[in-house]
């Protein structure tokens, strides 16, 4: 490692977020280096839920199939109260048609890191393990980073940009003097990877609610394998020698006397924080994942949110570095992702406090009200679909972003600028078999979608930057109506497949003006002034 390494982006932290960012940058032609202070990848499963939106990103990266083969599909969530199952949220049913992946995949963080890390090595990028960022200085055209190896030796590296994906104790955040307001919850939690049998519904998440709190049973790969998470009883907190066997009686009181643990493969206790960084960008340094926001595990959103941070920032950094886009484009990373983090903190905090509060009202609500209300609400299809869109993260949008623009007015109910373009299956002609439209999209470029009309002839300056698609309205009438895509309509999709520009009709000038605004196309080559 040296100052003349020729690096565009130095990624600090080789967890899921850092590995995803490095992958997305490398496949876009960005010279990237990635370091981590640990000696190697994670050995414990830690985060376990992989949601539909993450799997869509995995598909474009080429790792969805290995992930699915290695994980367990969770088709539903079951709510239990006093030993009886009172409600079920059927992911497979409500998610069908909303994503190619209508379920939650149970796949440990260690397996995620293995799969995404292997893909990064295929692109010629290796993680520099046992390497810590100890200082950095920002210059007008780059960042000079001081690195320390595990043997005590130091090195420097110059990069154009710095990405902090180094967790809740982020060195990038602390060295940038960016505040991280928030606090830890007072409860102590435990997590255990077990071999267990009992009333749990196989291959689905089982949630046991009680006056004392909750226990979560996540299905894992292997026979009778379960990840168990719960609140540590007050009488057992503060002990360094605590064994899982001492927690088992407390779990049985809520999950049923027939619950039997044959083996505990890993057991740990921990505290949970809820915090969000005051800024996600400081000039040439960025914060992503747990370095930017940490919150309760409600809904299994943490790892997935970090991966979406990386997907959002990667195409923007690549546009600036490779295509010469205006670097103010990078400001939209924080503009778009900070509201997502704040909203997630609010919602998970409320759910978490209801689940752990010791107040008499909350205890009674957990044991007698919450599950019954959930069971009633989930009878309605719109509630179930909303729940899937929220948990799966496919419902996240950026309507207030400077990148979200509309050109004219579409019929009511159509997706808005900033929304994720809906997943659908399309036919090339009447009678042809339907195919996944997402498989046709290129997430390294902008995509122009013309529905029920011929696409405009785009200028040569957009060759290689915009991929054009045309959807026949007649052959796809039912599918277009299902996802509320009117015909005619036209859509310019960003590389992350969120809608950048939308209108009834978009001519070449409207598309070019949108791209020129951010210097995604040089104005001199755009033909706008010809």
Short mmCIF file of N, CA, C and O in Angstrom, two decimals, residues 115-220:
data_model
loop_
_atom_site.label_atom_id
_atom_site.label_comp_id
_atom_site.label_asym_id
_atom_site.label_seq_id
_atom_site.Cartn_x
_atom_site.Cartn_y
_atom_site.Cartn_z
N UNK A 115 -20.61 -14.84 0.24
CA UNK A 115 -21.11 -14.80 -1.13
C UNK A 115 -20.71 -13.50 -1.83
O UNK A 115 -20.18 -13.51 -2.95
N UNK A 116 -20.96 -12.37 -1.16
CA UNK A 116 -20.65 -11.08 -1.78
C UNK A 116 -19.14 -10.87 -1.86
O UNK A 116 -18.63 -10.28 -2.81
N UNK A 117 -18.41 -11.38 -0.86
CA UNK A 117 -16.95 -11.29 -0.89
C UNK A 117 -16.35 -12.09 -2.02
O UNK A 117 -15.39 -11.65 -2.67
N UNK A 118 -16.91 -13.28 -2.28
CA UNK A 118 -16.42 -14.10 -3.40
C UNK A 118 -16.65 -13.39 -4.73
O UNK A 118 -15.80 -13.44 -5.62
N UNK A 119 -17.79 -12.72 -4.85
CA UNK A 119 -18.07 -11.97 -6.09
C UNK A 119 -17.07 -10.83 -6.25
O UNK A 119 -16.62 -10.54 -7.37
N UNK A 120 -16.69 -10.20 -5.15
CA UNK A 120 -15.71 -9.11 -5.23
C UNK A 120 -14.35 -9.63 -5.68
O UNK A 120 -13.68 -9.00 -6.50
N UNK A 121 -13.95 -10.79 -5.17
CA UNK A 121 -12.67 -11.37 -5.60
C UNK A 121 -12.69 -11.72 -7.08
O UNK A 121 -11.66 -11.59 -7.77
N UNK A 122 -13.85 -12.14 -7.59
CA UNK A 122 -13.96 -12.44 -9.02
C UNK A 122 -13.71 -11.19 -9.86
O UNK A 122 -13.30 -11.29 -11.02
N UNK A 123 -13.97 -10.03 -9.27
CA UNK A 123 -13.73 -8.77 -9.98
C UNK A 123 -12.32 -8.24 -9.75
O UNK A 123 -11.99 -7.13 -10.15
N UNK A 124 -11.48 -9.05 -9.10
CA UNK A 124 -10.08 -8.69 -8.93
C UNK A 124 -9.79 -7.80 -7.75
O UNK A 124 -8.72 -7.17 -7.69
N UNK A 125 -10.71 -7.73 -6.78
CA UNK A 125 -10.51 -6.88 -5.60
C UNK A 125 -10.46 -7.76 -4.36
O UNK A 125 -11.40 -8.52 -4.10
N UNK A 126 -9.38 -7.67 -3.61
CA UNK A 126 -9.23 -8.43 -2.36
C UNK A 126 -9.33 -7.47 -1.17
O UNK A 126 -8.90 -6.32 -1.23
N UNK A 127 -9.89 -7.99 -0.08
CA UNK A 127 -9.97 -7.22 1.15
C UNK A 127 -8.60 -7.24 1.83
O UNK A 127 -7.97 -8.29 1.95
N UNK A 128 -8.13 -6.08 2.28
CA UNK A 128 -6.92 -6.00 3.09
C UNK A 128 -7.34 -6.11 4.55
O UNK A 128 -7.76 -5.13 5.17
N UNK A 129 -7.27 -7.33 5.07
CA UNK A 129 -7.66 -7.59 6.45
C UNK A 129 -6.58 -7.10 7.41
O UNK A 129 -5.45 -6.83 7.01
N UNK A 130 -6.95 -7.01 8.69
CA UNK A 130 -6.01 -6.59 9.75
C UNK A 130 -5.38 -5.24 9.42
O UNK A 130 -4.22 -5.00 9.72
N UNK A 131 -6.18 -4.36 8.80
CA UNK A 131 -5.70 -3.04 8.41
C UNK A 131 -6.71 -2.01 8.89
O UNK A 131 -7.88 -2.05 8.52
N UNK A 132 -6.23 -1.07 9.70
CA UNK A 132 -7.11 -0.12 10.39
C UNK A 132 -6.85 1.31 9.91
O UNK A 132 -5.70 1.71 9.70
N UNK A 133 -7.91 2.06 9.73
CA UNK A 133 -7.79 3.49 9.43
C UNK A 133 -7.56 4.22 10.76
O UNK A 133 -8.38 4.14 11.67
N UNK A 134 -6.44 4.93 10.87
CA UNK A 134 -6.14 5.65 12.11
C UNK A 134 -6.19 7.17 11.94
O UNK A 134 -6.30 7.90 12.93
N UNK A 135 -6.12 7.66 10.70
CA UNK A 135 -6.20 9.10 10.46
C UNK A 135 -6.43 9.32 8.97
O UNK A 135 -6.12 8.45 8.14
N UNK A 136 -6.99 10.47 8.64
CA UNK A 136 -7.03 10.87 7.23
C UNK A 136 -7.15 12.38 7.15
O UNK A 136 -7.65 13.05 8.06
N UNK A 137 -6.65 12.92 6.05
CA UNK A 137 -6.70 14.35 5.80
C UNK A 137 -7.36 14.58 4.46
O UNK A 137 -7.02 13.91 3.47
N UNK A 138 -8.30 15.50 4.41
CA UNK A 138 -8.99 15.81 3.17
C UNK A 138 -8.26 16.91 2.42
O UNK A 138 -7.85 17.92 3.00
N UNK A 139 -8.07 16.70 1.13
CA UNK A 139 -7.47 17.69 0.24
C UNK A 139 -8.51 18.11 -0.80
O UNK A 139 -9.60 17.54 -0.87
N UNK A 140 -8.15 19.08 -1.63
CA UNK A 140 -9.10 19.56 -2.63
C UNK A 140 -9.50 18.45 -3.61
O UNK A 140 -10.64 18.40 -4.06
N UNK A 141 -8.57 17.57 -3.93
CA UNK A 141 -8.84 16.56 -4.96
C UNK A 141 -8.75 15.14 -4.43
O UNK A 141 -8.72 14.19 -5.22
N UNK A 142 -8.69 14.97 -3.11
CA UNK A 142 -8.62 13.61 -2.60
C UNK A 142 -8.47 13.54 -1.10
O UNK A 142 -8.55 14.55 -0.39
N UNK A 143 -8.24 12.32 -0.62
CA UNK A 143 -8.08 12.03 0.80
C UNK A 143 -6.80 11.25 0.99
O UNK A 143 -6.54 10.28 0.25
N UNK A 144 -5.98 11.66 1.94
CA UNK A 144 -4.77 10.93 2.29
C UNK A 144 -5.04 10.18 3.60
O UNK A 144 -5.25 10.81 4.64
N UNK A 145 -5.05 8.86 3.52
CA UNK A 145 -5.40 8.03 4.68
C UNK A 145 -4.16 7.39 5.27
O UNK A 145 -3.28 6.91 4.54
N UNK A 146 -4.10 7.38 6.59
CA UNK A 146 -3.04 6.68 7.31
C UNK A 146 -3.60 5.38 7.83
O UNK A 146 -4.60 5.36 8.55
N UNK A 147 -2.95 4.28 7.46
CA UNK A 147 -3.41 2.94 7.80
C UNK A 147 -2.41 2.25 8.71
O UNK A 147 -1.20 2.45 8.57
N UNK A 148 -2.92 1.42 9.61
CA UNK A 148 -2.05 0.66 10.50
C UNK A 148 -2.39 -0.82 10.38
O UNK A 148 -3.54 -1.22 10.49
N UNK A 149 -1.34 -1.62 10.16
CA UNK A 149 -1.52 -3.06 10.06
C UNK A 149 -1.45 -3.70 11.44
O UNK A 149 -1.02 -3.08 12.43
N UNK A 150 -1.83 -4.96 11.53
CA UNK A 150 -1.85 -5.65 12.81
C UNK A 150 -0.45 -5.85 13.38
O UNK A 150 -0.29 -6.02 14.60
N UNK A 151 0.58 -5.80 12.54
CA UNK A 151 1.95 -5.95 13.05
C UNK A 151 2.53 -4.62 13.55
O UNK A 151 3.70 -4.55 13.92
N UNK A 152 1.70 -3.57 13.52
CA UNK A 152 2.13 -2.27 14.04
C UNK A 152 2.73 -1.34 13.00
O UNK A 152 2.95 -0.17 13.30
N UNK A 153 2.97 -1.82 11.80
CA UNK A 153 3.53 -0.95 10.76
C UNK A 153 2.43 -0.08 10.16
O UNK A 153 1.24 -0.41 10.22
N UNK A 154 2.84 1.04 9.58
CA UNK A 154 1.89 2.00 9.02
C UNK A 154 2.13 2.18 7.53
O UNK A 154 3.21 1.89 7.01
N UNK A 155 1.12 2.69 6.86
CA UNK A 155 1.21 3.00 5.44
C UNK A 155 0.24 4.13 5.15
O UNK A 155 -0.67 4.41 5.94
N UNK A 156 0.44 4.80 4.04
CA UNK A 156 -0.50 5.82 3.60
C UNK A 156 -1.10 5.43 2.26
O UNK A 156 -0.48 4.71 1.47
N UNK A 157 -2.29 5.92 2.03
CA UNK A 157 -2.95 5.69 0.75
C UNK A 157 -3.70 6.95 0.36
O UNK A 157 -4.37 7.56 1.20
N UNK A 158 -3.60 7.32 -0.90
CA UNK A 158 -4.36 8.46 -1.42
C UNK A 158 -5.51 7.94 -2.27
O UNK A 158 -5.32 7.08 -3.13
N UNK A 159 -6.70 8.42 -1.98
CA UNK A 159 -7.88 8.06 -2.76
C UNK A 159 -8.69 9.32 -3.03
O UNK A 159 -8.58 10.31 -2.30
N UNK A 160 -9.47 9.28 -4.08
CA UNK A 160 -10.30 10.45 -4.39
C UNK A 160 -11.44 10.61 -3.39
O UNK A 160 -11.83 11.73 -3.05
N UNK A 161 -11.97 9.47 -2.90
CA UNK A 161 -13.11 9.49 -2.01
C UNK A 161 -12.93 8.43 -0.93
O UNK A 161 -12.23 7.43 -1.14
N UNK A 162 -13.62 8.62 0.20
CA UNK A 162 -13.52 7.71 1.35
C UNK A 162 -14.94 7.32 1.77
O UNK A 162 -15.81 8.18 1.92
N UNK A 163 -15.17 6.01 1.95
CA UNK A 163 -16.49 5.53 2.35
C UNK A 163 -16.39 4.78 3.67
O UNK A 163 -15.69 3.77 3.77
N UNK A 164 -17.07 5.29 4.69
CA UNK A 164 -17.06 4.66 6.01
C UNK A 164 -18.18 3.65 6.14
O UNK A 164 -19.36 4.01 6.32
N UNK A 165 -17.82 2.38 6.03
CA UNK A 165 -18.77 1.27 6.21
C UNK A 165 -18.32 0.44 7.41
O UNK A 165 -18.44 -0.78 7.43
N UNK A 166 -17.75 1.13 8.40
CA UNK A 166 -17.03 0.47 9.49
C UNK A 166 -17.79 0.41 10.80
O UNK A 166 -17.21 0.42 11.88
N UNK A 167 -19.12 0.32 10.72
CA UNK A 167 -19.91 -0.03 11.88
C UNK A 167 -20.20 1.10 12.84
O UNK A 167 -19.84 2.26 12.62
N UNK A 168 -20.86 0.73 13.94
CA UNK A 168 -21.35 1.72 14.90
C UNK A 168 -20.22 2.51 15.55
O UNK A 168 -20.42 3.65 16.00
N UNK A 169 -19.03 1.93 15.64
CA UNK A 169 -17.88 2.63 16.21
C UNK A 169 -16.97 3.16 15.10
O UNK A 169 -15.76 3.14 15.22
N UNK A 170 -17.57 3.65 14.05
CA UNK A 170 -16.89 4.05 12.82
C UNK A 170 -15.74 5.02 13.05
O UNK A 170 -15.90 6.10 13.62
N UNK A 171 -14.55 4.64 12.58
CA UNK A 171 -13.40 5.54 12.62
C UNK A 171 -13.60 6.71 11.66
O UNK A 171 -13.20 7.84 11.96
N UNK A 172 -14.21 6.44 10.50
CA UNK A 172 -14.45 7.52 9.54
C UNK A 172 -15.35 8.58 10.15
O UNK A 172 -15.10 9.79 10.03
N UNK A 173 -16.40 8.15 10.84
CA UNK A 173 -17.32 9.11 11.46
C UNK A 173 -16.64 9.88 12.59
O UNK A 173 -16.76 11.11 12.70
N UNK A 174 -15.92 9.17 13.45
CA UNK A 174 -15.29 9.82 14.59
C UNK A 174 -14.17 10.77 14.15
O UNK A 174 -14.04 11.87 14.69
N UNK A 175 -13.38 10.36 13.16
CA UNK A 175 -12.31 11.23 12.67
C UNK A 175 -12.86 12.44 11.94
O UNK A 175 -12.21 13.49 11.86
N UNK A 176 -14.07 12.31 11.40
CA UNK A 176 -14.73 13.44 10.73
C UNK A 176 -15.46 14.33 11.72
O UNK A 176 -16.02 15.37 11.33
N UNK A 177 -15.48 13.91 12.99
CA UNK A 177 -16.16 14.65 14.05
C UNK A 177 -17.63 14.88 13.73
O UNK A 177 -18.19 15.96 13.95
N UNK A 178 -18.25 13.83 13.23
CA UNK A 178 -19.68 13.86 12.96
C UNK A 178 -20.40 13.26 14.16
O UNK A 178 -20.11 12.15 14.59
N UNK A 179 -21.34 14.00 14.72
CA UNK A 179 -22.08 13.53 15.88
C UNK A 179 -22.92 12.30 15.56
O UNK A 179 -23.34 12.09 14.41
N UNK A 180 -23.18 11.51 16.61
CA UNK A 180 -23.95 10.27 16.46
C UNK A 180 -24.98 10.20 17.59
O UNK A 180 -24.93 9.33 18.45
N UNK A 181 -25.92 11.16 17.61
CA UNK A 181 -26.84 11.25 18.75
C UNK A 181 -27.76 10.04 18.85
O UNK A 181 -28.13 9.43 17.86
N UNK A 182 -28.13 9.74 20.08
CA UNK A 182 -28.98 8.61 20.37
C UNK A 182 -28.57 8.01 21.69
O UNK A 182 -27.85 8.64 22.48
N UNK A 183 -29.02 6.80 21.97
CA UNK A 183 -28.72 6.17 23.26
C UNK A 183 -28.95 4.67 23.15
O UNK A 183 -29.62 4.20 22.23
N UNK A 184 -28.39 3.92 24.10
CA UNK A 184 -28.69 2.49 24.13
C UNK A 184 -30.04 2.25 24.83
O UNK A 184 -30.46 3.04 25.67
N UNK A 185 -30.72 1.19 24.44
CA UNK A 185 -31.89 0.76 25.20
C UNK A 185 -31.40 0.16 26.52
O UNK A 185 -30.30 -0.37 26.61
N UNK A 186 -32.26 0.21 27.51
CA UNK A 186 -31.84 -0.27 28.83
C UNK A 186 -31.80 -1.79 28.92
O UNK A 186 -31.09 -2.36 29.75
N UNK A 187 -32.55 -2.48 28.06
CA UNK A 187 -32.61 -3.93 28.13
C UNK A 187 -31.34 -4.59 27.58
O UNK A 187 -30.69 -4.04 26.69
N UNK A 188 -31.03 -5.76 28.10
CA UNK A 188 -29.96 -6.60 27.58
C UNK A 188 -30.60 -7.74 26.81
O UNK A 188 -31.55 -8.37 27.29
N UNK A 189 -30.08 -8.01 25.63
CA UNK A 189 -30.63 -9.06 24.78
C UNK A 189 -29.69 -10.25 24.71
O UNK A 189 -28.50 -10.15 24.97
N UNK A 190 -30.27 -11.38 24.33
CA UNK A 190 -29.44 -12.55 24.06
C UNK A 190 -29.76 -13.06 22.67
O UNK A 190 -30.84 -12.83 22.12
N UNK A 191 -28.80 -13.73 22.07
CA UNK A 191 -28.98 -14.37 20.78
C UNK A 191 -28.32 -15.73 20.86
O UNK A 191 -27.24 -15.88 21.44
N UNK A 192 -28.98 -16.73 20.30
CA UNK A 192 -28.45 -18.10 20.36
C UNK A 192 -28.78 -18.83 19.06
O UNK A 192 -29.91 -18.74 18.56
N UNK A 193 -27.80 -19.51 18.49
CA UNK A 193 -28.03 -20.41 17.37
C UNK A 193 -28.18 -21.81 17.95
O UNK A 193 -27.26 -22.33 18.59
N UNK A 194 -29.33 -22.41 17.71
CA UNK A 194 -29.68 -23.64 18.42
C UNK A 194 -30.18 -24.73 17.48
O UNK A 194 -30.54 -24.49 16.33
N UNK A 195 -30.23 -25.94 18.03
CA UNK A 195 -30.97 -27.06 17.44
C UNK A 195 -32.12 -27.32 18.40
O UNK A 195 -31.91 -27.66 19.57
N UNK A 196 -33.35 -27.12 17.92
CA UNK A 196 -34.51 -27.14 18.83
C UNK A 196 -35.73 -27.72 18.13
O UNK A 196 -35.87 -27.66 16.91
N UNK A 197 -36.63 -28.29 18.92
CA UNK A 197 -37.92 -28.76 18.45
C UNK A 197 -39.01 -28.19 19.35
O UNK A 197 -38.77 -27.91 20.53
N UNK A 198 -40.19 -28.02 18.79
CA UNK A 198 -41.30 -27.47 19.55
C UNK A 198 -42.46 -27.15 18.63
O UNK A 198 -42.59 -27.73 17.55
N UNK A 199 -43.31 -26.22 19.05
CA UNK A 199 -44.51 -25.89 18.29
C UNK A 199 -44.24 -24.96 17.12
O UNK A 199 -45.16 -24.64 16.36
N UNK A 200 -42.99 -24.50 16.95
CA UNK A 200 -42.69 -23.53 15.90
C UNK A 200 -43.10 -24.04 14.52
O UNK A 200 -42.91 -25.20 14.21
N UNK A 201 -43.65 -23.13 13.70
CA UNK A 201 -43.98 -23.47 12.32
C UNK A 201 -42.68 -23.54 11.52
O UNK A 201 -41.93 -22.56 11.47
N UNK A 202 -42.38 -24.67 10.90
CA UNK A 202 -41.10 -24.80 10.17
C UNK A 202 -40.99 -23.78 9.04
O UNK A 202 -41.98 -23.40 8.42
N UNK A 203 -39.75 -23.33 8.80
CA UNK A 203 -39.42 -22.45 7.67
C UNK A 203 -40.12 -21.09 7.74
O UNK A 203 -40.22 -20.40 6.72
N UNK A 204 -40.59 -20.71 8.91
CA UNK A 204 -41.22 -19.40 9.07
C UNK A 204 -40.74 -18.76 10.36
O UNK A 204 -40.31 -19.45 11.29
N UNK A 205 -40.83 -17.44 10.41
CA UNK A 205 -40.49 -16.71 11.63
C UNK A 205 -41.61 -16.89 12.64
O UNK A 205 -42.79 -16.74 12.30
N UNK A 206 -41.25 -17.22 13.86
CA UNK A 206 -42.22 -17.39 14.94
C UNK A 206 -41.94 -16.36 16.03
O UNK A 206 -40.81 -16.28 16.54
N UNK A 207 -42.97 -15.58 16.37
CA UNK A 207 -42.84 -14.50 17.36
C UNK A 207 -43.72 -14.85 18.55
O UNK A 207 -44.95 -14.98 18.40
N UNK A 208 -43.12 -14.98 19.73
CA UNK A 208 -43.84 -15.28 20.95
C UNK A 208 -43.94 -14.01 21.80
O UNK A 208 -42.93 -13.48 22.25
N UNK A 209 -45.18 -13.52 21.99
CA UNK A 209 -45.41 -12.32 22.77
C UNK A 209 -45.91 -12.69 24.16
O UNK A 209 -46.65 -13.66 24.32
N UNK A 210 -45.51 -11.90 25.14
CA UNK A 210 -45.96 -12.13 26.51
C UNK A 210 -45.87 -10.83 27.29
O UNK A 210 -45.37 -9.82 26.80
N UNK A 211 -46.35 -10.85 28.51
CA UNK A 211 -46.24 -9.67 29.36
C UNK A 211 -44.78 -9.31 29.61
O UNK A 211 -44.42 -8.15 29.78
N UNK A 212 -43.91 -10.31 29.61
CA UNK A 212 -42.50 -10.06 29.90
C UNK A 212 -41.69 -9.58 28.71
O UNK A 212 -40.56 -9.12 28.89
N UNK A 213 -42.24 -9.65 27.51
CA UNK A 213 -41.49 -9.20 26.34
C UNK A 213 -41.79 -10.05 25.13
O UNK A 213 -42.94 -10.26 24.76
N UNK A 214 -40.76 -10.62 24.52
CA UNK A 214 -40.95 -11.42 23.32
C UNK A 214 -39.75 -12.34 23.11
O UNK A 214 -38.67 -12.13 23.67
N UNK A 215 -39.96 -13.37 22.31
CA UNK A 215 -38.88 -14.22 21.81
C UNK A 215 -39.11 -14.43 20.32
O UNK A 215 -40.25 -14.67 19.89
N UNK A 216 -38.05 -14.34 19.56
CA UNK A 216 -38.11 -14.53 18.12
C UNK A 216 -37.38 -15.82 17.75
O UNK A 216 -36.24 -16.04 18.19
N UNK A 217 -38.01 -16.65 16.93
CA UNK A 217 -37.40 -17.87 16.42
C UNK A 217 -37.27 -17.75 14.91
O UNK A 217 -38.28 -17.73 14.19
N UNK A 218 -36.03 -17.63 14.43
CA UNK A 218 -35.77 -17.53 12.99
C UNK A 218 -35.30 -18.89 12.48
O UNK A 218 -34.36 -19.47 13.03
N UNK A 219 -35.93 -19.43 11.41
CA UNK A 219 -35.45 -20.69 10.86
C UNK A 219 -34.11 -20.51 10.17
O UNK A 219 -33.88 -19.50 9.49
N UNK A 220 -33.22 -21.48 10.34
CA UNK A 220 -31.90 -21.42 9.72
C UNK A 220 -31.67 -22.69 8.90
O UNK A 220 -32.41 -23.68 9.01
#
